Short mmCIF file of C-alpha atoms and ligand atoms in Angstrom, two decimals:
data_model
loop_
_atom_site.label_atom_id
_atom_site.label_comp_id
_atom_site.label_asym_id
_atom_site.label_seq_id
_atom_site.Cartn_x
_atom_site.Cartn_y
_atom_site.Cartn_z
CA UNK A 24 127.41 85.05 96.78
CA UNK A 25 125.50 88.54 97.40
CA UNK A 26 122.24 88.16 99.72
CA UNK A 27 120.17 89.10 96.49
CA UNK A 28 121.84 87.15 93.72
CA UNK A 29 119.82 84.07 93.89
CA UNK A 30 116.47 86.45 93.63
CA UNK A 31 118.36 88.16 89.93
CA UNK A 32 119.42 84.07 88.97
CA UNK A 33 116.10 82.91 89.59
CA UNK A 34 113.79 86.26 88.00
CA UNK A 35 115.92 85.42 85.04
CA UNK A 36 115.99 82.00 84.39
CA UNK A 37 111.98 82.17 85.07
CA UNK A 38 111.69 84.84 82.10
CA UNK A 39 113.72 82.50 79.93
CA UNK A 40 111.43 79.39 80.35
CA UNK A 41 108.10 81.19 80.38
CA UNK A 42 108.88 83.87 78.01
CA UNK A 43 109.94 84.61 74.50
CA UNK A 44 113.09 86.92 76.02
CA UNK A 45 115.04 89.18 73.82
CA UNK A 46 117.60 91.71 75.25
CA UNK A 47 116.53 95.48 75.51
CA UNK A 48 119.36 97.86 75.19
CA UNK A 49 121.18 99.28 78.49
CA UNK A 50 122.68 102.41 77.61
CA UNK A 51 126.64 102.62 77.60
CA UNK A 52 128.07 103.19 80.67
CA UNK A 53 124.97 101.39 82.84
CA UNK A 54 125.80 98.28 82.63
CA UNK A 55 128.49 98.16 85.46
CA UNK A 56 129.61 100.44 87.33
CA UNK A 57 132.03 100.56 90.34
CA UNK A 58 132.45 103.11 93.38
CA UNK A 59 133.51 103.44 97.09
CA UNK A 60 131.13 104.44 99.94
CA UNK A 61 132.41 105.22 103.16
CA UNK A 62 135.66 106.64 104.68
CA UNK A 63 139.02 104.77 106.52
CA UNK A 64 138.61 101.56 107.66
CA UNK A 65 134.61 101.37 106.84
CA UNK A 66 135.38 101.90 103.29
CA UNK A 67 133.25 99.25 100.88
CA UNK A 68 133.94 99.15 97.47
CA UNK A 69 130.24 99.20 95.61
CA UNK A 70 129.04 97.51 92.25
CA UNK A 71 126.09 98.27 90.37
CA UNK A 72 124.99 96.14 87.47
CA UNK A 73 121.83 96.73 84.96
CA UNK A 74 120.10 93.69 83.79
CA UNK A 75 117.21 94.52 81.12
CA UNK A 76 115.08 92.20 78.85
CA UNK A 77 112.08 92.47 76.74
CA UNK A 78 109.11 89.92 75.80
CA UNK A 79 106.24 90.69 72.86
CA UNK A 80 103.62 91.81 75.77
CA UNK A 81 106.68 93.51 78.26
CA UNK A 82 108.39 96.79 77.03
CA UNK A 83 110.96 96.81 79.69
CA UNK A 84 112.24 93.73 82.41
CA UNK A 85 115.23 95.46 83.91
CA UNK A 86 117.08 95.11 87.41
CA UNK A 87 119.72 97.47 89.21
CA UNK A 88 121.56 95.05 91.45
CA UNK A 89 123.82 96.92 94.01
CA UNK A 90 126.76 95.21 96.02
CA UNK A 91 128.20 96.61 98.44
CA UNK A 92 129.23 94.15 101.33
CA UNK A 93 126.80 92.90 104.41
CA UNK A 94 125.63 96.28 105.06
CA UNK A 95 124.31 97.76 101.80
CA UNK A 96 122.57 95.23 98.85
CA UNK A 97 120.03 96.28 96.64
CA UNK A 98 118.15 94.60 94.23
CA UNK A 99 115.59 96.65 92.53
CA UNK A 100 113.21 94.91 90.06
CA UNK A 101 110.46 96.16 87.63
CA UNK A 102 108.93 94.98 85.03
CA UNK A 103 106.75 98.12 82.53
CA UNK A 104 104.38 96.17 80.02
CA UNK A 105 103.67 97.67 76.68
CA UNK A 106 101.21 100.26 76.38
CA UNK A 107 98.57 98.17 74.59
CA UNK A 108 98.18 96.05 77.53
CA UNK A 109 96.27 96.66 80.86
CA UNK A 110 98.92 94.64 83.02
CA UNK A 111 99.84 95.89 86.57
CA UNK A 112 103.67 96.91 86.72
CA UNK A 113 105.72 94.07 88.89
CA UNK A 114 107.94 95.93 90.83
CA UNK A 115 109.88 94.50 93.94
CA UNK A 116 112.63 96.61 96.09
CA UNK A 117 114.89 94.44 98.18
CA UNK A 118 116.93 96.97 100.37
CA UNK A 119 119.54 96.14 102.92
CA UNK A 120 121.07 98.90 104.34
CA UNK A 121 123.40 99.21 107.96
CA UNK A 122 120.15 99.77 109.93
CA UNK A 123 118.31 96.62 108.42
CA UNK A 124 116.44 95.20 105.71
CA UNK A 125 113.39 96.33 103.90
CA UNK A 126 111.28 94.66 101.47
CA UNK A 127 108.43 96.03 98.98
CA UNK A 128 106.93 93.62 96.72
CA UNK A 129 103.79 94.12 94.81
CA UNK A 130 101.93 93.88 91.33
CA UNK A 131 101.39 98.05 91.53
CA UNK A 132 97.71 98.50 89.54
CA UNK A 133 97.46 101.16 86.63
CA UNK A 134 93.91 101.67 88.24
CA UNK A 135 93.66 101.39 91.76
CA UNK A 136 90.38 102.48 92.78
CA UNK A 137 88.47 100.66 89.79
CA UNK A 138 86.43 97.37 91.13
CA UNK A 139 86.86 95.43 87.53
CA UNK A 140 90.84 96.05 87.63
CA UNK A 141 90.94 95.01 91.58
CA UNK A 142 88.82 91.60 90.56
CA UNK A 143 91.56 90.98 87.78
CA UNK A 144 94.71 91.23 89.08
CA UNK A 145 94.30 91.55 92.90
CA UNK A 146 92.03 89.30 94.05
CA UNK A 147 93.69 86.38 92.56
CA UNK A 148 96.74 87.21 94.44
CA UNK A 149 95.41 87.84 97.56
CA UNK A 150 95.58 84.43 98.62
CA UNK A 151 99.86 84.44 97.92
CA UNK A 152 99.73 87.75 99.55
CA UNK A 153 97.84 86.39 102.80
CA UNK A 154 100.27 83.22 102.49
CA UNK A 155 103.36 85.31 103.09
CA UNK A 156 101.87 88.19 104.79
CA UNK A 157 101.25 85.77 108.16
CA UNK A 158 105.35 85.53 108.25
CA UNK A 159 106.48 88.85 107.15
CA UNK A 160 104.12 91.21 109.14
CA UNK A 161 103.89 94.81 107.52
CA UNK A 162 106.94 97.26 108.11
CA UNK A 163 105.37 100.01 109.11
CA UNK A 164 105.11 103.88 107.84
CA UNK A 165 105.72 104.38 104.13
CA UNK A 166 104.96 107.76 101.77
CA UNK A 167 101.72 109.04 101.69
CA UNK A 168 102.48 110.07 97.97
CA UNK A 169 103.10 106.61 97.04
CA UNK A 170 100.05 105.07 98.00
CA UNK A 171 98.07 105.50 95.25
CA UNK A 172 100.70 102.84 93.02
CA UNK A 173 100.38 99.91 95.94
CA UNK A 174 97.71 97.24 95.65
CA UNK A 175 96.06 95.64 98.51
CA UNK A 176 98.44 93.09 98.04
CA UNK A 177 101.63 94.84 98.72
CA UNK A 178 103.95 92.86 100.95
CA UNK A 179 105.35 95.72 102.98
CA UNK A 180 107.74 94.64 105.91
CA UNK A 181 111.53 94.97 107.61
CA UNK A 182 112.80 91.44 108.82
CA UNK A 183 115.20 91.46 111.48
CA UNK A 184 116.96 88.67 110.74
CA UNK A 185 118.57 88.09 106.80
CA UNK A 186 117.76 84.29 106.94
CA UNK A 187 114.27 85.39 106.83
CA UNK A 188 114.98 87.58 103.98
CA UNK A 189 117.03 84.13 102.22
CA UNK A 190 113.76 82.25 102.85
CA UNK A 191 110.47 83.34 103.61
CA UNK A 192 111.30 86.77 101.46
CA UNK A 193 112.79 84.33 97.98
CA UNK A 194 109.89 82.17 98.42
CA UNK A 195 107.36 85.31 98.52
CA UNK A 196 109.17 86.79 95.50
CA UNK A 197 108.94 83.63 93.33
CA UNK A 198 105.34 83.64 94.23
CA UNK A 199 104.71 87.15 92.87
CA UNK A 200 107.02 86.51 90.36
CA UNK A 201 104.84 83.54 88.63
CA UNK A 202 101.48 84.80 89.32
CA UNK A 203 102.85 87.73 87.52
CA UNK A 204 103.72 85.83 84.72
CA UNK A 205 100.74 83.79 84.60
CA UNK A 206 98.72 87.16 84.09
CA UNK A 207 101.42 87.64 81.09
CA UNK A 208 100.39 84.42 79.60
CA UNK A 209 96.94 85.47 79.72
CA UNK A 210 96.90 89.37 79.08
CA UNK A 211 95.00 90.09 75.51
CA UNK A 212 96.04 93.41 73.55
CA UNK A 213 93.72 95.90 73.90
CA UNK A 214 92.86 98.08 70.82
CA UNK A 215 89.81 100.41 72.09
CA UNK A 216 91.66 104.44 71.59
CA UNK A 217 89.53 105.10 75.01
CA UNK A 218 91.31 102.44 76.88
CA UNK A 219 94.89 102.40 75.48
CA UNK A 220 94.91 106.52 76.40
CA UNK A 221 94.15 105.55 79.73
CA UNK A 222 97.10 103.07 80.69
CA UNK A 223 99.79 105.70 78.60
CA UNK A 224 98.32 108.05 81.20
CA UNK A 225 98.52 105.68 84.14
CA UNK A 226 101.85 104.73 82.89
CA UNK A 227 103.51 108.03 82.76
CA UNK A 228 101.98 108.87 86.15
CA UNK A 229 103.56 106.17 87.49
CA UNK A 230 107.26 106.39 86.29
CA UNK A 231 106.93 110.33 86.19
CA UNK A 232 106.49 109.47 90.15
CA UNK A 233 109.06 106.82 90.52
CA UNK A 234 111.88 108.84 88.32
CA UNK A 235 110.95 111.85 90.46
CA UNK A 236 110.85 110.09 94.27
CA UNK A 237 113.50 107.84 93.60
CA UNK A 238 114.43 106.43 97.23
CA UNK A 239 118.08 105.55 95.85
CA UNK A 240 118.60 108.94 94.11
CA UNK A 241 120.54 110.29 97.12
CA UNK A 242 122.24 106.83 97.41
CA UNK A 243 123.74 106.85 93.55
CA UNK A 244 124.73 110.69 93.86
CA UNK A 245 126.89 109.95 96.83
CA UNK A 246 128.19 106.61 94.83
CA UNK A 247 128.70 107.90 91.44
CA UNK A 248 127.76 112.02 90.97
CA UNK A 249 124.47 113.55 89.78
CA UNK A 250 124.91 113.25 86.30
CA UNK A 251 125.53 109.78 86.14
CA UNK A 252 122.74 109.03 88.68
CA UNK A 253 119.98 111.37 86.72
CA UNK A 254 121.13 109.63 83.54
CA UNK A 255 120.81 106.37 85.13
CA UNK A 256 117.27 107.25 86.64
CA UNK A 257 115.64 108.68 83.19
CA UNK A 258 117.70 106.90 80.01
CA UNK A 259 117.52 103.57 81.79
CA UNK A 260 115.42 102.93 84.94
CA UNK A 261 112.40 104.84 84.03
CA UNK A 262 112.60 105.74 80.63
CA UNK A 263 109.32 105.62 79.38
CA UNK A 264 109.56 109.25 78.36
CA UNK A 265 112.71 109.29 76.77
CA UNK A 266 111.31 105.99 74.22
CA UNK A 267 108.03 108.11 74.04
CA UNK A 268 110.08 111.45 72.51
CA UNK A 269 112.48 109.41 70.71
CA UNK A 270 109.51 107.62 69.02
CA UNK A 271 107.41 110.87 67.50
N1 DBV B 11 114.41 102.10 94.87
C1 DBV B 11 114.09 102.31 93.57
C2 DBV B 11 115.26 102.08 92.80
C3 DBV B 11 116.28 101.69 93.65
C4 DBV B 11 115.74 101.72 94.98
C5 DBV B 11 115.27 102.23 91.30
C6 DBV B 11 118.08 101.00 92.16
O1 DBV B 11 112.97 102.65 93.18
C7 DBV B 11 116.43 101.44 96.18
C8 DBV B 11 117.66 101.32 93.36
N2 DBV B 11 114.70 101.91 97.92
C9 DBV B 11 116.00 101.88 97.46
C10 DBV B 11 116.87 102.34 98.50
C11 DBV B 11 116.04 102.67 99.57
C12 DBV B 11 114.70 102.40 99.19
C13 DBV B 11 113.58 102.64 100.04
C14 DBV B 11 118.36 102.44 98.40
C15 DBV B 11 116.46 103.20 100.92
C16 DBV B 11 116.51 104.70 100.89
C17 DBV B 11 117.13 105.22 102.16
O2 DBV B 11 116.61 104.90 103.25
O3 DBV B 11 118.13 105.91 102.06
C18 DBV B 11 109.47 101.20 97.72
N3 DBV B 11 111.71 101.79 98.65
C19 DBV B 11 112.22 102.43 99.73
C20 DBV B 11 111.13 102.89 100.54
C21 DBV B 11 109.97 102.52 99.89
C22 DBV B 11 110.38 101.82 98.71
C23 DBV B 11 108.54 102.77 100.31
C24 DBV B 11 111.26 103.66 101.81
C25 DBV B 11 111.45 105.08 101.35
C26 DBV B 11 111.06 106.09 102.35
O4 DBV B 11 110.75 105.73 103.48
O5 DBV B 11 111.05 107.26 101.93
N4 DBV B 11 109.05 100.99 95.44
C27 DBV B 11 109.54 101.90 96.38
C28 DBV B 11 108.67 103.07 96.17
C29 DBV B 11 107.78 102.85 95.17
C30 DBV B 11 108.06 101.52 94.73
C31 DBV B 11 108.77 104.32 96.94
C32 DBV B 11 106.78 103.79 94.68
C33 DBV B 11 105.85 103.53 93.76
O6 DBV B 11 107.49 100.95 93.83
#
């Protein structure tokens, strides 16, 4: 068992009880995908595997779960609602790498700056955020750039130790995980022209940045070439604009 397994076992069986799941399409090619990092003796054979759903109110649940022994696991999850919906993105980054772990976990706001969207769907996770936040104290320097996509409730932090990661980190992701879903359950379509132009716009900002900054790009090129990697990156993991072309 990989250090981020049970986090992919649990995310999924929680989107099979609490929503109506159907599979969205992982191109060919994406779904597995072995390599070797690493030269001589230090030489780790590394597996990638895509995991992607969909629900009626969430355009794209997908995972890229990287194995690679004790000294590089990845588990990378996001979920994009659909455009008619003002949902936050859920997006969690578990990264253990030879010089330790590190840990994003947030519900990243399509509106950061605007009071009615921070009384929606940050203050009510606040309290979770404060919870966790008391054990896993923030890790430090992160992008400038990236700021804008983090709530005041990102979890931020590098623990030392991976039993912390096993239990304070799994119990802070199934937090965020069913808060998230609870704002699923509630989340009402939105129909106003005004409003839905503004979340395609703060959608494509925000996977136009992701697909762009990619923190694993250099990691997948080394693994697995360029051309698989930027095919991975805009047919699968942010492929908003692909679906948007394909769709006019
Ligand atoms: N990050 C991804 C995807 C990954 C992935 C799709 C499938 O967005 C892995 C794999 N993240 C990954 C790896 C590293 C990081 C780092 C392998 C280590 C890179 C390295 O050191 O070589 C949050 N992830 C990071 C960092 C941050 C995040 C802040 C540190 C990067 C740095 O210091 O430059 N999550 C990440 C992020 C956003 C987000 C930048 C922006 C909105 O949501």
């Amino acid at each position: 068992m990989t250090l981020y397994q049970p986090f992919l076992d649990y995310a999924i069986a929680t989107l099979q009880q609490r929503l109506d799941l159907n599979p969205y399409p992982i191109p060919p090619g994406f779904e597995r995908k072995e390599g070797t990092m690493g030269k001589g003796k230090r030489q780790e054979d590394v597996l990638t595997t895509s995991h992607a759903f969909k629900s009626p109110k969430l355009r794209q649940i997908r995972a890229a779960h990287v194995q690679g022994g004790a000294s590089l696991q990845v588990l990378n999850f996001v979920i994009f609602p659909e455009l008619n919906y003002d949902l936050p993105f859920f997006g969690a980054d578990l990264v253990t790498l030879p010089g330790g772990h590190l840990i994003a976990l947030d519900m990243q706001p399509l509106f950061r700056d605007d009071p009615t969207y921070q009384t929606k769907y940050t203050e009510p996770i606040l309290p979770i955020f404060r919870a966790h936040q008391q054990h896993l104290t923030w890790g430090g320097d992160f992008p400038e750039e990236a700021q804008p996509f983090f709530s005041p409730a990102f979890l931020w932090t590098r623990p030392q130790e991976t039993e912390v990661v096993e239990t304070r980190v799994f119990e802070a992701f199934k937090d965020y995980l069913n808060a998230y879903l609870d704002f699923v359950a509630q989340a009402e379509p939105i129909s106003h022209t005004q409003e839905t132009k503004q979340i395609l716009q703060a959608q494509r900002r925000y996977l136009d940045y992701r697909a762009e900054k990619d923190p694993a790009r250099g990691m997948f090129t080394r693994l697995y070439g360029s051309e698989w990697t930027e095919e991975y990156i805009h047919g699968f993991l942010f492929d908003l604009e692909r679906k948007l072309q394909t769709a006019s």
